[in-house]
Amino acid sequence: QVQLVESGGGLVQPGGSLRLSCAASRSIVNILNMAWYRQAPGKQHELVASITSGGSTNYADSVKGRFTISRDKAKNTVYLQMSSLKPEDTAVYSCNAVPPSVNYWGQGTQVTVSS
């Protein structure tokens, strides 16, 4: 069983930045393709950014140039650096494998972008 714990969310003004962390309980995540997903109220999960075990990254068009995904295999952790945040980025952010596993969903971390 792998547990993923997300942290780093909060309330930020438009144009601000946040860094999210996803800490895994087991190193198996280091061989998985991982991603950050977000879910706004009333909407389904949206894949925001992904990273392969080899370090290749991919981003949703809506966040390209603003978000950066990275991973630290020594810490079994995946990060999401978010900059130039917009109100439409408001959502609960979660990490999971690609494709997502029902067994890996954690609590997520709330990101609210508002003035």
Short mmCIF file of C-alpha atoms in Angstrom, two decimals:
data_model
loop_
_atom_site.label_atom_id
_atom_site.label_comp_id
_atom_site.label_asym_id
_atom_site.label_seq_id
_atom_site.Cartn_x
_atom_site.Cartn_y
_atom_site.Cartn_z
CA GLN A 1 0.00 0.00 0.00
CA VAL A 2 1.31 3.42 -0.96
CA GLN A 3 0.19 6.55 0.83
CA LEU A 4 0.56 9.95 -0.76
CA VAL A 5 0.43 13.06 1.42
CA GLU A 6 0.03 16.43 -0.25
CA SER A 7 0.95 19.74 1.39
CA GLY A 8 1.77 23.34 0.60
CA GLY A 9 -1.59 24.71 -0.43
CA GLY A 10 -3.15 27.89 0.88
CA LEU A 11 -4.70 31.23 0.06
CA VAL A 12 -2.72 33.39 -2.35
CA GLN A 13 -3.41 36.54 -4.31
CA PRO A 14 -3.56 36.53 -8.10
CA GLY A 15 -0.03 36.60 -9.49
CA GLY A 16 1.36 34.85 -6.43
CA SER A 17 3.25 31.57 -6.09
CA LEU A 18 2.98 28.34 -4.15
CA ARG A 19 5.02 25.15 -3.99
CA LEU A 20 3.13 21.91 -3.44
CA SER A 21 4.73 18.72 -2.14
CA CYS A 22 3.60 15.12 -2.46
CA ALA A 23 5.40 12.76 -0.11
CA ALA A 24 5.08 9.03 -0.73
CA SER A 25 5.35 6.33 1.91
CA ARG A 26 7.23 3.98 -0.39
CA SER A 27 9.95 4.39 -2.98
CA ILE A 28 7.89 2.54 -5.57
CA VAL A 29 6.63 5.94 -6.68
CA ASN A 30 10.10 6.58 -8.06
CA ILE A 31 9.51 4.08 -10.86
CA LEU A 32 6.02 5.31 -11.64
CA ASN A 33 4.97 8.12 -13.91
CA MET A 34 3.46 10.62 -11.50
CA ALA A 35 1.21 13.62 -11.92
CA TRP A 36 -0.55 16.44 -10.17
CA TYR A 37 -4.29 16.60 -10.64
CA ARG A 38 -6.75 19.25 -9.55
CA GLN A 39 -10.47 19.21 -8.91
CA ALA A 40 -12.54 22.36 -8.77
CA PRO A 41 -16.00 22.29 -7.16
CA GLY A 42 -18.48 20.45 -9.35
CA LYS A 43 -15.82 19.33 -11.82
CA GLN A 44 -13.87 16.16 -12.48
CA HIS A 45 -10.18 15.68 -11.83
CA GLU A 46 -7.98 17.46 -14.36
CA LEU A 47 -4.41 16.39 -15.05
CA VAL A 48 -2.26 19.48 -14.54
CA ALA A 49 1.30 18.21 -14.94
CA SER A 50 3.04 14.86 -15.21
CA ILE A 51 6.57 13.55 -14.88
CA THR A 52 7.96 10.22 -16.00
CA SER A 53 10.34 8.09 -13.99
CA GLY A 54 13.06 9.39 -16.31
CA GLY A 55 12.18 13.02 -15.65
CA SER A 56 10.30 13.98 -18.80
CA THR A 57 7.49 16.43 -18.11
CA ASN A 58 4.20 17.39 -19.67
CA TYR A 59 1.70 20.14 -18.84
CA ALA A 60 -1.89 21.07 -19.47
CA ASP A 61 -2.14 24.03 -21.84
CA SER A 62 -3.76 26.10 -19.11
CA VAL A 63 -0.63 25.97 -16.90
CA LYS A 64 2.22 25.83 -19.40
CA GLY A 65 4.89 28.38 -18.60
CA ARG A 66 3.48 28.93 -15.10
CA PHE A 67 3.78 25.55 -13.36
CA THR A 68 6.80 23.27 -13.00
CA ILE A 69 6.69 19.65 -11.84
CA SER A 70 9.76 17.97 -10.40
CA ARG A 71 10.67 15.00 -8.25
CA ASP A 72 13.28 14.12 -5.64
CA LYS A 73 13.74 10.36 -5.70
CA ALA A 74 15.88 10.38 -2.57
CA LYS A 75 12.90 11.82 -0.69
CA ASN A 76 10.16 9.91 -2.54
CA THR A 77 8.60 13.30 -3.21
CA VAL A 78 7.03 15.05 -6.19
CA TYR A 79 6.71 18.84 -6.28
CA LEU A 80 4.61 21.36 -8.15
CA GLN A 81 5.94 24.91 -8.32
CA MET A 82 3.10 27.25 -9.26
CA SER A 83 3.66 30.84 -10.33
CA SER A 84 1.52 33.63 -11.80
CA LEU A 85 -1.50 32.04 -10.16
CA LYS A 86 -4.95 32.91 -11.43
CA PRO A 87 -8.38 32.65 -9.76
CA GLU A 88 -9.21 29.80 -12.15
CA ASP A 89 -6.37 27.77 -10.60
CA THR A 90 -8.46 27.48 -7.43
CA ALA A 91 -9.00 23.77 -6.70
CA VAL A 92 -7.98 20.85 -4.53
CA TYR A 93 -4.64 19.57 -5.82
CA SER A 94 -3.71 15.90 -5.49
CA CYS A 95 -0.90 13.72 -6.75
CA ASN A 96 -1.32 10.24 -8.19
CA ALA A 97 0.16 7.91 -10.73
CA VAL A 98 -0.46 8.12 -14.47
CA PRO A 99 -3.04 6.75 -15.04
CA PRO A 100 -4.41 7.46 -11.56
CA SER A 101 -5.00 4.60 -9.14
CA VAL A 102 -8.06 4.62 -6.90
CA ASN A 103 -5.80 3.33 -4.13
CA TYR A 104 -3.46 6.32 -4.27
CA TRP A 105 -5.84 9.27 -3.85
CA GLY A 106 -4.95 11.22 -0.71
CA GLN A 107 -6.64 14.18 0.96
CA GLY A 108 -5.18 16.68 -1.45
CA THR A 109 -4.28 20.26 -0.62
CA GLN A 110 -6.54 23.25 -1.20
CA VAL A 111 -5.26 26.10 -3.35
CA THR A 112 -7.35 29.26 -3.34
CA VAL A 113 -6.39 32.19 -5.54
CA SER A 114 -8.29 35.30 -4.55
CA SER A 115 -7.76 38.96 -3.77
#
